[in-house]
Amino acid sequence: MKSAENAAHFQREIDRLKSRYPHPRSAVMAALRLAQENHGGWLPPEALREVADAMDVTPAHAQAVASFYDMFNLQPVGRHIVEVCTNLSCALVGAQQVVEAFEEQLGIPPGETSDDGEVTFRLIECAGGCGYAPVVAVDNRYREPTRPEDVTAIVEAIRGG
Amino acid sequence: MAELTVLKGAEGRDLTRLDEYRAIGGYSALERARGMAPQEVIDVINEAELRGRGGAGFPMGRKLSLVPPAEKRNGGPAYVVANADESEPGAFKDREIMRLVPHRFIEGCLIAAHAIQAKNVFIYIRGEYLAEYLVLEAAIEEARLAEIFGDVDVLVHRGAGAYICGEESALLESLEGDRGQPRPRPPFPPVAGLYMQPTLVNNVQTIASVPAILEMGPERYKELGAESAPGTVVYSLSGNVDRPGNYELPLGTTLRELIFEHGHGVAEGRALKAIIPGGSSVPVFTPDQLDVALDFDAVQAAGSYLGSAAIIVVDDRACMVQLALRAEKFYMHESCGKCTPCREGTRWLVQLLEKIEAGDGTQADLDLVTTVCDRIEGKSLCALGDFAVWCVGSYAEKFRDEFQQHVDEGR
Ligand SMILES: Cc1cc2nc3c(=O)[nH]c(=O)nc-3n(C[C@H](O)[C@H](O)[C@H](O)COP(=O)(O)O)c2cc1C
Ligand code: SF4
Ligand code: FES
């Protein structure tokens, strides 16, 4: 965030979040989520500092909370995030083949971001869609079920949009 | 077709809409409850013998009774916290409840708030459930505008990806703005929970079962389901089964009926190999246990747990060593790191299982799996440590030949 105006706007948003709870500290996760959205999907050190300032907690606390949860990214991510569940129910009905199809189509292994910065590809734990497996989430929107033969179209849609 | 209580009315109607929900009598249970003294509401839930659907099967009425009534709180608040963190591998029912009948869930929250005289309801929903969060927020907004809340405030708090936050004390830590690590207990949440105030923590489905109890009355509710666990439950059926999905059925439905009548069995030409009856955390069953009734006590008597009523079906293509490794990796990843047996033990189990799965394991490695399991079970701060052992330990015991073969034949 660059300008003082942006900082003031962020503070107002955080104050609104804080006011919803009996104890303002409860808004830490919401503040981190907002900061992450403002910073292109991840939390660089300055984002953690902004959260700490606006929340009136120490930077160490902001960092400690952020690092605890899988959905807070402490490394840069692509513009889109593709996630494949590989937990039991998905594994039993072919999640591995879906993973391989994405590897091939995206040209990167799980855990990496494509060179053009477009797509981050990762494996996740149970997404709560086990009955519609294998489950894939694209930018947090579930695609259930996803078969290996669906992967080309998914990747084209991401790259095109 | 058995009578439904949780998903009732959702076929053919869009119950996410307030007018539709009201058209089938929605929010009349709340009205009835508000016309009763808080203690009377607790009595009704007690009489219905509603047991928690989030994993442990604890009677909700008893939990409500543990919260000190308003006159004994010195003016201090009490809170209702709905556990919508649903992250147990195999479970996907709370999500369906929030998506299809959000108002019934909200109505249950408000009845619980009346019962313990709480002014704040917090719904802790897992961060990944974006679509469900939006449905819930819209329903809450509609109910708020219709002035259904009275002087109660309902807030949805989004998680951010951590299985351990489904554990109630970790959830409360997370809700307070900290890392989601379990607390030592006692004190238990009904006595000292959120912000150290009396707090009722219940699962989404437990709460969504409450309106039907007030509508039907406990006597009729108890006619549904098993003797020791009345009512219906939404079973999540997944894995190698022809028709996976959520099935709301009376508690005490047998595994055989669920898997073969509702789920249409395993694929043509395949044989049933194993059944995990309560989400990935519980001990595995073998096909000779198909006649076990899926209620809390019967499943426990048979050596496992109903847990979150998530049934995972495994057919003969699966390798149990591979499944054990996959399950253990999950617990290793989700261990919050607070206590040593769980943090180090899960890591150790993964290393051993990786070796065995790759065909490089020795007899000593296999024996060590059992030893490490013994050193974790019952020695951890929260039940995640036990979960990490029950899955692997039971696979290694009941499918011993397969593990032994990996060691003996190097595969
Ligand atoms: C590791 C772990 C994860 C849990 N995850 C959940 C969960 O996702 N949802 C849930 O309702 N209960 C979960 N529980 C159980 C809760 O601690 C608690 O017992 C439950 O929310 C109480 O609600 P109930 O009495 O209505 O079942 C979990 C427990 C443990 C130990
Ligand atoms: S048992 Fe595991 S998850 Fe539970 S408190 Fe200990 S380290 Fe954390
Ligand atoms: S195991 Fe993949 S969504 Fe549950």
PDB file of N, CA, C and O in Angstrom, chain B residues 314-345:
ATOM      1  N   VAL B 314     -13.857 -48.487   0.962  1.00  0.00           N
ATOM      2  CA  VAL B 314     -12.587 -48.816   0.299  1.00  0.00           C
ATOM      3  C   VAL B 314     -12.755 -50.147  -0.421  1.00  0.00           C
ATOM      4  O   VAL B 314     -13.151 -51.137   0.199  1.00  0.00           O
ATOM      5  N   ASP B 315     -12.475 -50.181  -1.713  1.00  0.00           N
ATOM      6  CA  ASP B 315     -12.583 -51.465  -2.404  1.00  0.00           C
ATOM      7  C   ASP B 315     -11.207 -52.108  -2.597  1.00  0.00           C
ATOM      8  O   ASP B 315     -10.182 -51.569  -2.167  1.00  0.00           O
ATOM      9  N   ASP B 316     -11.188 -53.286  -3.252  1.00  0.00           N
ATOM     10  CA  ASP B 316      -9.973 -54.111  -3.266  1.00  0.00           C
ATOM     11  C   ASP B 316      -8.845 -53.574  -4.145  1.00  0.00           C
ATOM     12  O   ASP B 316      -7.793 -54.181  -4.234  1.00  0.00           O
ATOM     13  N   ARG B 317      -9.053 -52.428  -4.778  1.00  0.00           N
ATOM     14  CA  ARG B 317      -7.934 -51.833  -5.535  1.00  0.00           C
ATOM     15  C   ARG B 317      -6.965 -51.110  -4.605  1.00  0.00           C
ATOM     16  O   ARG B 317      -5.812 -50.876  -4.953  1.00  0.00           O
ATOM     17  N   ALA B 318      -7.459 -50.713  -3.440  1.00  0.00           N
ATOM     18  CA  ALA B 318      -6.645 -49.854  -2.572  1.00  0.00           C
ATOM     19  C   ALA B 318      -5.596 -50.653  -1.815  1.00  0.00           C
ATOM     20  O   ALA B 318      -5.807 -51.802  -1.454  1.00  0.00           O
ATOM     21  N   CYS B 319      -4.450 -50.009  -1.592  1.00  0.00           N
ATOM     22  CA  CYS B 319      -3.387 -50.594  -0.779  1.00  0.00           C
ATOM     23  C   CYS B 319      -3.473 -49.934   0.594  1.00  0.00           C
ATOM     24  O   CYS B 319      -3.405 -48.712   0.711  1.00  0.00           O
ATOM     25  N   MET B 320      -3.648 -50.743   1.633  1.00  0.00           N
ATOM     26  CA  MET B 320      -3.856 -50.180   2.968  1.00  0.00           C
ATOM     27  C   MET B 320      -2.608 -49.478   3.508  1.00  0.00           C
ATOM     28  O   MET B 320      -2.711 -48.572   4.332  1.00  0.00           O
ATOM     29  N   VAL B 321      -1.452 -49.901   3.044  1.00  0.00           N
ATOM     30  CA  VAL B 321      -0.224 -49.232   3.494  1.00  0.00           C
ATOM     31  C   VAL B 321      -0.188 -47.810   2.927  1.00  0.00           C
ATOM     32  O   VAL B 321       0.130 -46.844   3.630  1.00  0.00           O
ATOM     33  N   GLN B 322      -0.560 -47.717   1.665  1.00  0.00           N
ATOM     34  CA  GLN B 322      -0.605 -46.398   1.032  1.00  0.00           C
ATOM     35  C   GLN B 322      -1.633 -45.493   1.722  1.00  0.00           C
ATOM     36  O   GLN B 322      -1.368 -44.317   1.983  1.00  0.00           O
ATOM     37  N   LEU B 323      -2.793 -46.064   2.040  1.00  0.00           N
ATOM     38  CA  LEU B 323      -3.832 -45.275   2.716  1.00  0.00           C
ATOM     39  C   LEU B 323      -3.360 -44.823   4.093  1.00  0.00           C
ATOM     40  O   LEU B 323      -3.600 -43.696   4.502  1.00  0.00           O
ATOM     41  N   ALA B 324      -2.683 -45.737   4.794  1.00  0.00           N
ATOM     42  CA  ALA B 324      -2.179 -45.387   6.128  1.00  0.00           C
ATOM     43  C   ALA B 324      -1.195 -44.229   6.022  1.00  0.00           C
ATOM     44  O   ALA B 324      -1.244 -43.270   6.799  1.00  0.00           O
ATOM     45  N   LEU B 325      -0.326 -44.302   5.034  1.00  0.00           N
ATOM     46  CA  LEU B 325       0.654 -43.235   4.836  1.00  0.00           C
ATOM     47  C   LEU B 325      -0.051 -41.921   4.511  1.00  0.00           C
ATOM     48  O   LEU B 325       0.288 -40.867   5.069  1.00  0.00           O
ATOM     49  N   ARG B 326      -1.051 -41.988   3.639  1.00  0.00           N
ATOM     50  CA  ARG B 326      -1.764 -40.767   3.263  1.00  0.00           C
ATOM     51  C   ARG B 326      -2.460 -40.150   4.476  1.00  0.00           C
ATOM     52  O   ARG B 326      -2.424 -38.945   4.708  1.00  0.00           O
ATOM     53  N   ALA B 327      -3.111 -41.012   5.270  1.00  0.00           N
ATOM     54  CA  ALA B 327      -3.814 -40.509   6.453  1.00  0.00           C
ATOM     55  C   ALA B 327      -2.813 -39.887   7.434  1.00  0.00           C
ATOM     56  O   ALA B 327      -3.025 -38.803   7.962  1.00  0.00           O
ATOM     57  N   GLU B 328      -1.689 -40.566   7.639  1.00  0.00           N
ATOM     58  CA  GLU B 328      -0.733 -40.068   8.629  1.00  0.00           C
ATOM     59  C   GLU B 328      -0.098 -38.752   8.189  1.00  0.00           C
ATOM     60  O   GLU B 328       0.184 -37.882   9.020  1.00  0.00           O
ATOM     61  N   LYS B 329       0.101 -38.597   6.892  1.00  0.00           N
ATOM     62  CA  LYS B 329       0.638 -37.314   6.409  1.00  0.00           C
ATOM     63  C   LYS B 329      -0.298 -36.173   6.764  1.00  0.00           C
ATOM     64  O   LYS B 329       0.128 -35.071   7.095  1.00  0.00           O
ATOM     65  N   PHE B 330      -1.588 -36.474   6.690  1.00  0.00           N
ATOM     66  CA  PHE B 330      -2.581 -35.461   7.062  1.00  0.00           C
ATOM     67  C   PHE B 330      -2.403 -35.051   8.530  1.00  0.00           C
ATOM     68  O   PHE B 330      -2.315 -33.870   8.851  1.00  0.00           O
ATOM     69  N   TYR B 331      -2.304 -36.040   9.411  1.00  0.00           N
ATOM     70  CA  TYR B 331      -2.191 -35.693  10.839  1.00  0.00           C
ATOM     71  C   TYR B 331      -0.865 -35.002  11.144  1.00  0.00           C
ATOM     72  O   TYR B 331      -0.807 -34.109  11.987  1.00  0.00           O
ATOM     73  N   MET B 332       0.168 -35.404  10.456  1.00  0.00           N
ATOM     74  CA  MET B 332       1.459 -34.729  10.640  1.00  0.00           C
ATOM     75  C   MET B 332       1.325 -33.249  10.255  1.00  0.00           C
ATOM     76  O   MET B 332       1.764 -32.358  10.981  1.00  0.00           O
ATOM     77  N   HIS B 333       0.711 -33.027   9.112  1.00  0.00           N
ATOM     78  CA  HIS B 333       0.540 -31.659   8.633  1.00  0.00           C
ATOM     79  C   HIS B 333      -0.346 -30.833   9.560  1.00  0.00           C
ATOM     80  O   HIS B 333      -0.121 -29.645   9.768  1.00  0.00           O
ATOM     81  N   GLU B 334      -1.349 -31.464  10.140  1.00  0.00           N
ATOM     82  CA  GLU B 334      -2.318 -30.723  10.945  1.00  0.00           C
ATOM     83  C   GLU B 334      -1.977 -30.654  12.430  1.00  0.00           C
ATOM     84  O   GLU B 334      -2.619 -29.922  13.185  1.00  0.00           O
ATOM     85  N   SER B 335      -0.998 -31.427  12.869  1.00  0.00           N
ATOM     86  CA  SER B 335      -0.583 -31.352  14.269  1.00  0.00           C
ATOM     87  C   SER B 335      -0.188 -29.912  14.579  1.00  0.00           C
ATOM     88  O   SER B 335       0.582 -29.303  13.842  1.00  0.00           O
ATOM     89  N   CYS B 336      -0.720 -29.365  15.671  1.00  0.00           N
ATOM     90  CA  CYS B 336      -0.459 -27.951  15.957  1.00  0.00           C
ATOM     91  C   CYS B 336       0.918 -27.751  16.571  1.00  0.00           C
ATOM     92  O   CYS B 336       1.374 -26.624  16.737  1.00  0.00           O
ATOM     93  N   GLY B 337       1.574 -28.847  16.961  1.00  0.00           N
ATOM     94  CA  GLY B 337       2.941 -28.746  17.446  1.00  0.00           C
ATOM     95  C   GLY B 337       3.087 -28.453  18.924  1.00  0.00           C
ATOM     96  O   GLY B 337       4.205 -28.311  19.425  1.00  0.00           O
ATOM     97  N   LYS B 338       1.965 -28.384  19.628  1.00  0.00           N
ATOM     98  CA  LYS B 338       2.042 -27.970  21.031  1.00  0.00           C
ATOM     99  C   LYS B 338       2.618 -29.073  21.926  1.00  0.00           C
ATOM    100  O   LYS B 338       3.339 -28.785  22.873  1.00  0.00           O
ATOM    101  N   CYS B 339       2.291 -30.336  21.653  1.00  0.00           N
ATOM    102  CA  CYS B 339       2.866 -31.382  22.509  1.00  0.00           C
ATOM    103  C   CYS B 339       3.721 -32.370  21.716  1.00  0.00           C
ATOM    104  O   CYS B 339       3.446 -32.686  20.561  1.00  0.00           O
ATOM    105  N   THR B 340       4.744 -32.853  22.388  1.00  0.00           N
ATOM    106  CA  THR B 340       5.786 -33.623  21.720  1.00  0.00           C
ATOM    107  C   THR B 340       5.315 -34.959  21.129  1.00  0.00           C
ATOM    108  O   THR B 340       5.657 -35.259  19.992  1.00  0.00           O
ATOM    109  N   PRO B 341       4.549 -35.768  21.862  1.00  0.00           N
ATOM    110  CA  PRO B 341       4.193 -37.072  21.286  1.00  0.00           C
ATOM    111  C   PRO B 341       3.503 -36.933  19.932  1.00  0.00           C
ATOM    112  O   PRO B 341       3.821 -37.674  18.988  1.00  0.00           O
ATOM    113  N   CYS B 342       2.603 -35.984  19.831  1.00  0.00           N
ATOM    114  CA  CYS B 342       1.871 -35.806  18.579  1.00  0.00           C
ATOM    115  C   CYS B 342       2.764 -35.183  17.506  1.00  0.00           C
ATOM    116  O   CYS B 342       2.831 -35.671  16.379  1.00  0.00           O
ATOM    117  N   ARG B 343       3.472 -34.130  17.859  1.00  0.00           N
ATOM    118  CA  ARG B 343       4.309 -33.438  16.874  1.00  0.00           C
ATOM    119  C   ARG B 343       5.396 -34.352  16.320  1.00  0.00           C
ATOM    120  O   ARG B 343       5.559 -34.505  15.115  1.00  0.00           O
ATOM    121  N   GLU B 344       6.147 -35.004  17.207  1.00  0.00           N
ATOM    122  CA  GLU B 344       7.258 -35.851  16.763  1.00  0.00           C
ATOM    123  C   GLU B 344       6.774 -37.223  16.297  1.00  0.00           C
ATOM    124  O   GLU B 344       7.296 -37.795  15.352  1.00  0.00           O
ATOM    125  N   GLY B 345       5.775 -37.734  17.012  1.00  0.00           N
ATOM    126  CA  GLY B 345       5.284 -39.077  16.702  1.00  0.00           C
ATOM    127  C   GLY B 345       4.695 -39.188  15.304  1.00  0.00           C
ATOM    128  O   GLY B 345       4.931 -40.167  14.589  1.00  0.00           O
TER     129      GLY B 345
END
